[in-house]
């Protein structure tokens, strides 16, 4: 029963993420920062030659707070933080992912 809330949250998250099969990782992309005034940082609007580079940058290099509310635009479609994470974790993601950090236990 202790894992039940996690399962419910995971199901909600998956329901929020649209079907991303067929996403064009080779298309040019634009990454927009959060509009929130609370989240400020060194990140500002950025253009990328490929969506794959934009997704990798967003997940691996942007500070966590800056990613909240950030938007990725590819072929006139906009993607949320959750969708960017799903694209990064997708088996179709064409770039090498950074090694996962070990958590201090």
XYZ file of C-alpha atoms in Angstrom:
105
model
C 0.000 0.000 0.000
C 2.917 2.370 0.617
C 3.722 2.464 -3.099
C 0.125 3.177 -4.114
C 0.491 7.021 -4.151
C 3.606 6.695 -6.320
C 1.721 4.464 -8.757
C -1.153 6.932 -8.916
C 1.223 9.840 -9.522
C 3.060 7.875 -12.214
C -0.236 7.062 -13.948
C -1.282 10.726 -13.841
C 2.076 11.797 -15.271
C 1.856 9.256 -18.087
C -1.681 10.403 -18.889
C -0.476 14.012 -19.154
C 2.298 13.158 -21.602
C 0.970 12.895 -25.144
C 1.978 10.179 -27.562
C 5.495 11.132 -28.637
C 6.104 8.360 -31.156
C 7.213 9.766 -34.469
C 8.825 12.824 -32.842
C 11.359 14.389 -35.241
C 14.616 14.610 -33.288
C 16.370 16.080 -36.367
C 14.106 19.136 -36.695
C 15.325 22.574 -35.536
C 14.127 23.487 -32.046
C 13.726 26.453 -29.725
C 13.860 26.288 -25.944
C 12.029 28.945 -23.962
C 12.608 29.604 -20.240
C 9.881 29.563 -17.634
C 7.670 32.642 -17.508
C 7.684 32.496 -13.714
C 9.305 35.430 -11.995
C 10.261 33.166 -9.097
C 12.489 31.021 -11.300
C 15.388 33.136 -12.507
C 18.725 31.921 -13.661
C 21.360 32.044 -16.363
C 19.042 30.339 -18.855
C 17.355 32.348 -21.589
C 15.850 31.610 -25.018
C 18.039 29.277 -27.047
C 17.929 27.847 -30.595
C 19.238 24.416 -31.529
C 19.989 22.784 -34.879
C 18.215 19.615 -33.748
C 15.501 18.819 -31.241
C 17.716 16.062 -29.836
C 20.350 18.651 -28.843
C 17.666 20.824 -27.248
C 16.233 17.934 -25.221
C 19.704 16.859 -24.083
C 20.539 20.420 -23.038
C 17.262 20.827 -21.174
C 17.602 17.602 -19.196
C 21.348 17.440 -18.612
C 22.496 21.054 -18.366
C 19.625 23.247 -17.231
C 19.195 23.681 -13.479
C 16.106 21.835 -12.218
C 14.287 25.031 -11.280
C 14.836 26.514 -14.728
C 13.380 23.421 -16.389
C 10.094 23.827 -14.507
C 7.832 25.746 -16.830
C 10.309 25.727 -19.726
C 8.887 25.002 -23.172
C 10.417 23.251 -26.170
C 9.068 24.199 -29.593
C 9.604 21.870 -32.544
C 7.731 22.141 -35.860
C 5.246 24.584 -34.284
C 4.366 22.096 -31.503
C 5.152 22.897 -27.874
C 6.378 20.407 -25.294
C 6.353 20.638 -21.505
C 8.989 19.586 -18.990
C 7.355 16.168 -18.550
C 7.286 15.638 -22.305
C 10.947 16.649 -22.616
C 11.830 14.091 -19.932
C 9.807 11.425 -21.785
C 11.606 12.249 -25.041
C 14.981 12.016 -23.298
C 14.108 8.611 -21.812
C 12.645 7.369 -25.100
C 14.435 4.481 -26.839
C 14.326 6.618 -30.003
C 16.491 9.363 -28.439
C 19.486 9.502 -30.833
C 22.198 11.036 -28.621
C 24.285 9.427 -25.914
C 22.834 10.155 -22.476
C 24.949 11.343 -19.555
C 25.813 8.739 -16.957
C 23.234 8.668 -14.192
C 24.445 10.092 -10.916
C 24.522 7.745 -7.940
C 22.358 8.908 -5.081
C 23.900 9.196 -1.649
C 22.201 6.549 0.460
